Amino acid sequence: MNKNVLRMVIIAFFAAVICVTGFFKVPVPGIPSGIVLQNAVCILTAVLIGGFLGGSPAVLFTVVGLLGVPIYAGWIGGFSLLTNVSGGFRIGFAFGAVVAGVIAGKASVEDRRVSAPYAVRISLAVVAGMIAVYVPEIFYVIHFYSGDVYTEATVARLGLDASLVGQPVGTAGAMKVFFGMFFLPFMAGDLIKSVVAVLLALKIRPVVAQYFYG
């Protein structure tokens, strides 16, 4: 098979794997979206391929979902998802994957020999990618919350003083909302997913390299 065709097949296959993980969502009280796997699989596939092409499966997944195919967690899709407060995550999946792929570097069959520096680089790629997923969401939360006022639900959720109810949130308050409602609640789950992604990447990257770059 032509090498370019094989690469496109692998990218499409990994994008399909990302889609399938939309089936899996762990319900968590207080977190409407629950714990999803798609963010971690976007990062994993990026690290497996590595380099600038590493983010290709996640980018393809993101574009197809925004075009209306219901492939995001919860089986939803469409450009309208960019207009709500969680819209930053739709962009973040692809952004985080690109970051992870670039840090990991192109996969190689030589990766069979796992050295300490190599393991550290892959770990850094996964962690940086997982964190980068949240970066676009920061701007979304600031946009949606900074011009709003504190509600009783928001104050209770963040454990803030009740006297803030009705007060303007502002940019600083929006950052508190981001960390308290969109970042910190997911960190324990993301840490576990990151460990699993690193272990899988160290094992599978040489195999992917053999077919993708070999």
mmCIF file of C-alpha atoms in Angstrom:
data_model
loop_
_atom_site.group_PDB
_atom_site.id
_atom_site.type_symbol
_atom_site.label_atom_id
_atom_site.label_comp_id
_atom_site.label_asym_id
_atom_site.label_seq_id
_atom_site.Cartn_x
_atom_site.Cartn_y
_atom_site.Cartn_z
ATOM 1 C CA MET A 1 0.000 0.000 0.000
ATOM 2 C CA ASN A 2 1.172 3.527 -0.809
ATOM 3 C CA LYS A 3 2.763 5.107 2.274
ATOM 4 C CA ASN A 4 0.603 8.256 2.129
ATOM 5 C CA VAL A 5 -2.554 6.170 1.792
ATOM 6 C CA LEU A 6 -1.486 4.027 4.750
ATOM 7 C CA ARG A 7 -0.917 7.152 6.837
ATOM 8 C CA MET A 8 -4.380 8.457 5.988
ATOM 9 C CA VAL A 9 -5.871 5.087 6.928
ATOM 10 C CA ILE A 10 -4.097 5.143 10.302
ATOM 11 C CA ILE A 11 -5.203 8.728 10.972
ATOM 12 C CA ALA A 12 -8.807 7.840 10.067
ATOM 13 C CA PHE A 13 -8.655 4.709 12.234
ATOM 14 C CA PHE A 14 -7.386 6.664 15.246
ATOM 15 C CA ALA A 15 -10.092 9.303 14.680
ATOM 16 C CA ALA A 16 -12.658 6.497 14.683
ATOM 17 C CA VAL A 17 -11.227 5.181 17.967
ATOM 18 C CA ILE A 18 -11.673 8.653 19.470
ATOM 19 C CA CYS A 19 -15.296 8.639 18.276
ATOM 20 C CA VAL A 20 -16.010 5.227 19.793
ATOM 21 C CA THR A 21 -14.841 6.391 23.220
ATOM 22 C CA GLY A 22 -17.859 8.700 23.225
ATOM 23 C CA PHE A 23 -19.742 5.612 24.423
ATOM 24 C CA PHE A 24 -17.851 5.740 27.692
ATOM 25 C CA LYS A 25 -18.729 8.374 30.275
ATOM 26 C CA VAL A 26 -18.462 7.956 34.023
ATOM 27 C CA PRO A 27 -21.279 9.847 35.799
ATOM 28 C CA VAL A 28 -20.057 12.043 38.647
ATOM 29 C CA PRO A 29 -22.414 13.878 41.053
ATOM 30 C CA GLY A 30 -22.167 17.622 40.548
ATOM 31 C CA ILE A 31 -20.471 17.323 37.145
ATOM 32 C CA PRO A 32 -23.138 17.238 34.395
ATOM 33 C CA SER A 33 -20.711 16.105 31.675
ATOM 34 C CA GLY A 34 -19.261 13.344 33.863
ATOM 35 C CA ILE A 35 -15.767 11.964 33.275
ATOM 36 C CA VAL A 36 -15.104 11.307 29.597
ATOM 37 C CA LEU A 37 -12.321 9.400 27.849
ATOM 38 C CA GLN A 38 -12.199 11.309 24.576
ATOM 39 C CA ASN A 39 -9.743 13.940 25.811
ATOM 40 C CA ALA A 40 -7.244 11.278 26.888
ATOM 41 C CA VAL A 41 -7.630 9.289 23.657
ATOM 42 C CA CYS A 42 -7.036 12.454 21.606
ATOM 43 C CA ILE A 43 -3.769 12.923 23.475
ATOM 44 C CA LEU A 44 -2.811 9.247 23.291
ATOM 45 C CA THR A 45 -3.276 9.014 19.519
ATOM 46 C CA ALA A 46 -1.260 12.220 19.104
ATOM 47 C CA VAL A 47 1.639 10.805 21.091
ATOM 48 C CA LEU A 48 1.504 7.461 19.270
ATOM 49 C CA ILE A 49 2.059 9.189 15.923
ATOM 50 C CA GLY A 50 4.058 12.118 17.259
ATOM 51 C CA GLY A 51 5.303 15.225 15.497
ATOM 52 C CA PHE A 52 3.064 17.755 13.738
ATOM 53 C CA LEU A 53 0.980 14.926 12.265
ATOM 54 C CA GLY A 54 0.268 13.616 15.757
ATOM 55 C CA GLY A 55 -2.708 15.890 16.196
ATOM 56 C CA SER A 56 -4.276 14.833 12.880
ATOM 57 C CA PRO A 57 -6.719 12.236 14.316
ATOM 58 C CA ALA A 58 -7.998 14.707 16.929
ATOM 59 C CA VAL A 59 -8.275 17.501 14.351
ATOM 60 C CA LEU A 60 -10.219 15.205 12.009
ATOM 61 C CA PHE A 61 -12.461 14.127 14.884
ATOM 62 C CA THR A 62 -13.082 17.766 15.853
ATOM 63 C CA VAL A 63 -13.902 18.921 12.317
ATOM 64 C CA VAL A 64 -16.294 16.023 11.672
ATOM 65 C CA GLY A 65 -18.054 16.659 14.972
ATOM 66 C CA LEU A 66 -18.434 20.379 14.324
ATOM 67 C CA LEU A 67 -19.865 19.603 10.882
ATOM 68 C CA GLY A 68 -22.775 17.972 12.662
ATOM 69 C CA VAL A 69 -21.926 14.298 13.047
ATOM 70 C CA PRO A 70 -22.899 13.319 16.654
ATOM 71 C CA ILE A 71 -19.545 11.892 17.743
ATOM 72 C CA TYR A 72 -18.734 13.921 20.852
ATOM 73 C CA ALA A 73 -19.286 12.397 24.297
ATOM 74 C CA GLY A 74 -23.022 12.089 24.809
ATOM 75 C CA TRP A 75 -23.459 11.694 21.027
ATOM 76 C CA ILE A 76 -23.806 15.344 20.123
ATOM 77 C CA GLY A 77 -22.303 17.412 17.323
ATOM 78 C CA GLY A 78 -22.640 20.624 15.320
ATOM 79 C CA PHE A 79 -21.203 24.153 15.245
ATOM 80 C CA SER A 80 -23.761 25.217 17.853
ATOM 81 C CA LEU A 81 -21.580 23.492 20.452
ATOM 82 C CA LEU A 82 -19.079 26.324 20.024
ATOM 83 C CA THR A 83 -21.650 28.811 21.295
ATOM 84 C CA ASN A 84 -22.061 27.475 24.841
ATOM 85 C CA VAL A 85 -19.773 27.757 27.835
ATOM 86 C CA SER A 86 -18.156 24.357 27.199
ATOM 87 C CA GLY A 87 -17.325 25.200 23.597
ATOM 88 C CA GLY A 88 -13.664 25.724 24.404
ATOM 89 C CA PHE A 89 -13.238 22.011 25.002
ATOM 90 C CA ARG A 90 -14.269 21.269 21.396
ATOM 91 C CA ILE A 91 -11.292 23.300 20.223
ATOM 92 C CA GLY A 92 -9.149 22.145 23.138
ATOM 93 C CA PHE A 93 -9.171 18.480 22.164
ATOM 94 C CA ALA A 94 -7.425 19.286 18.877
ATOM 95 C CA PHE A 95 -5.157 21.935 20.439
ATOM 96 C CA GLY A 96 -4.036 19.615 23.227
ATOM 97 C CA ALA A 97 -3.354 16.820 20.726
ATOM 98 C CA VAL A 98 -1.147 19.066 18.588
ATOM 99 C CA VAL A 99 0.803 20.166 21.681
ATOM 100 C CA ALA A 100 1.259 16.548 22.812
ATOM 101 C CA GLY A 101 2.379 15.381 19.371
ATOM 102 C CA VAL A 102 4.952 18.125 18.976
ATOM 103 C CA ILE A 103 6.460 17.531 22.426
ATOM 104 C CA ALA A 104 6.534 13.747 21.925
ATOM 105 C CA GLY A 105 8.259 14.069 18.549
ATOM 106 C CA LYS A 106 7.910 11.662 15.623
ATOM 107 C CA ALA A 107 7.468 8.059 16.692
ATOM 108 C CA SER A 108 10.340 5.740 15.823
ATOM 109 C CA VAL A 109 10.938 1.997 15.865
ATOM 110 C CA GLU A 110 13.941 2.848 18.045
ATOM 111 C CA ASP A 111 11.463 3.733 20.777
ATOM 112 C CA ARG A 112 11.441 0.035 21.709
ATOM 113 C CA ARG A 113 14.400 0.870 23.936
ATOM 114 C CA VAL A 114 12.746 2.847 26.713
ATOM 115 C CA SER A 115 15.257 5.138 28.361
ATOM 116 C CA ALA A 116 14.585 7.457 31.290
ATOM 117 C CA PRO A 117 14.827 10.660 29.168
ATOM 118 C CA TYR A 118 12.463 9.167 26.587
ATOM 119 C CA ALA A 119 9.924 8.123 29.255
ATOM 120 C CA VAL A 120 10.097 11.621 30.762
ATOM 121 C CA ARG A 121 9.500 13.220 27.336
ATOM 122 C CA ILE A 122 6.460 11.041 26.652
ATOM 123 C CA SER A 123 5.104 11.735 30.138
ATOM 124 C CA LEU A 124 5.613 15.468 29.640
ATOM 125 C CA ALA A 125 3.890 15.284 26.247
ATOM 126 C CA VAL A 126 0.836 13.560 27.721
ATOM 127 C CA VAL A 127 0.553 15.863 30.751
ATOM 128 C CA ALA A 128 1.129 19.025 28.695
ATOM 129 C CA GLY A 129 -1.441 17.870 26.144
ATOM 130 C CA MET A 130 -4.024 17.104 28.810
ATOM 131 C CA ILE A 131 -3.550 20.547 30.354
ATOM 132 C CA ALA A 132 -3.562 22.274 26.950
ATOM 133 C CA VAL A 133 -7.048 20.859 26.342
ATOM 134 C CA TYR A 134 -8.295 23.340 28.946
ATOM 135 C CA VAL A 135 -6.589 26.443 27.520
ATOM 136 C CA PRO A 136 -9.303 27.487 25.013
ATOM 137 C CA GLU A 137 -11.924 26.893 27.695
ATOM 138 C CA ILE A 138 -10.341 29.622 29.841
ATOM 139 C CA PHE A 139 -11.359 32.239 27.277
ATOM 140 C CA TYR A 140 -14.845 30.766 26.992
ATOM 141 C CA VAL A 141 -15.411 30.920 30.742
ATOM 142 C CA ILE A 142 -14.140 34.503 30.898
ATOM 143 C CA HIS A 143 -16.463 35.440 28.014
ATOM 144 C CA PHE A 144 -19.541 33.794 29.541
ATOM 145 C CA TYR A 145 -18.986 34.674 33.202
ATOM 146 C CA SER A 146 -16.975 37.905 33.479
ATOM 147 C CA GLY A 147 -19.936 40.103 32.532
ATOM 148 C CA ASP A 148 -22.365 38.154 34.713
ATOM 149 C CA VAL A 149 -23.159 38.309 38.433
ATOM 150 C CA TYR A 150 -22.664 35.634 41.067
ATOM 151 C CA THR A 151 -25.678 33.384 41.537
ATOM 152 C CA GLU A 152 -26.478 31.369 44.642
ATOM 153 C CA ALA A 153 -25.636 28.170 42.768
ATOM 154 C CA THR A 154 -22.244 29.472 41.639
ATOM 155 C CA VAL A 155 -21.332 30.765 45.089
ATOM 156 C CA ALA A 156 -22.322 27.457 46.695
ATOM 157 C CA ARG A 157 -20.446 25.448 44.052
ATOM 158 C CA LEU A 158 -17.247 27.422 44.611
ATOM 159 C CA GLY A 159 -17.612 27.648 48.382
ATOM 160 C CA LEU A 160 -17.575 31.463 48.349
ATOM 161 C CA ASP A 161 -19.128 33.942 50.789
ATOM 162 C CA ALA A 162 -22.898 34.254 50.290
ATOM 163 C CA SER A 163 -22.563 38.045 50.305
ATOM 164 C CA LEU A 164 -21.168 37.800 46.770
ATOM 165 C CA VAL A 165 -24.569 36.794 45.358
ATOM 166 C CA GLY A 166 -25.630 39.496 42.894
ATOM 167 C CA GLN A 167 -22.140 40.997 42.713
ATOM 168 C CA PRO A 168 -20.313 41.268 39.347
ATOM 169 C CA VAL A 169 -18.068 38.293 38.608
ATOM 170 C CA GLY A 170 -15.418 40.113 36.591
ATOM 171 C CA THR A 171 -12.343 38.552 35.019
ATOM 172 C CA ALA A 172 -10.783 37.469 38.315
ATOM 173 C CA GLY A 173 -14.038 35.866 39.387
ATOM 174 C CA ALA A 174 -14.361 34.134 36.029
ATOM 175 C CA MET A 175 -10.937 32.586 36.587
ATOM 176 C CA LYS A 176 -12.174 31.282 39.942
ATOM 177 C CA VAL A 177 -15.159 29.788 38.131
ATOM 178 C CA PHE A 178 -12.854 28.161 35.585
ATOM 179 C CA PHE A 179 -10.600 26.528 38.160
ATOM 180 C CA GLY A 180 -13.410 25.669 40.561
ATOM 181 C CA MET A 181 -15.935 24.309 38.058
ATOM 182 C CA PHE A 182 -14.080 23.379 34.870
ATOM 183 C CA PHE A 183 -10.525 22.421 35.825
ATOM 184 C CA LEU A 184 -9.934 21.163 39.360
ATOM 185 C CA PRO A 185 -12.971 18.805 39.491
ATOM 186 C CA PHE A 186 -11.527 16.821 36.580
ATOM 187 C CA MET A 187 -7.874 16.719 37.596
ATOM 188 C CA ALA A 188 -7.976 13.455 39.569
ATOM 189 C CA GLY A 189 -9.589 11.644 36.655
ATOM 190 C CA ASP A 190 -7.229 13.279 34.150
ATOM 191 C CA LEU A 191 -4.226 12.220 36.223
ATOM 192 C CA ILE A 192 -5.324 8.581 36.123
ATOM 193 C CA LYS A 193 -6.016 8.806 32.398
ATOM 194 C CA SER A 194 -2.596 10.387 31.850
ATOM 195 C CA VAL A 195 -0.793 7.529 33.597
ATOM 196 C CA VAL A 196 -2.632 4.960 31.474
ATOM 197 C CA ALA A 197 -1.933 6.959 28.300
ATOM 198 C CA VAL A 198 1.801 7.116 29.069
ATOM 199 C CA LEU A 199 2.019 3.376 29.681
ATOM 200 C CA LEU A 200 0.155 2.600 26.466
ATOM 201 C CA ALA A 201 2.238 5.061 24.460
ATOM 202 C CA LEU A 202 5.527 3.563 25.644
ATOM 203 C CA LYS A 203 4.309 0.142 24.568
ATOM 204 C CA ILE A 204 2.576 0.928 21.273
ATOM 205 C CA ARG A 205 4.562 3.838 19.746
ATOM 206 C CA PRO A 206 7.205 1.622 18.059
ATOM 207 C CA VAL A 207 4.483 -0.435 16.383
ATOM 208 C CA VAL A 208 2.742 2.678 15.061
ATOM 209 C CA ALA A 209 6.083 4.089 13.890
ATOM 210 C CA GLN A 210 6.794 0.948 11.883
ATOM 211 C CA TYR A 211 3.690 1.461 9.767
ATOM 212 C CA PHE A 212 3.326 5.252 9.845
ATOM 213 C CA TYR A 213 6.938 6.341 9.334
ATOM 214 C CA GLY A 214 8.778 3.112 8.467
#
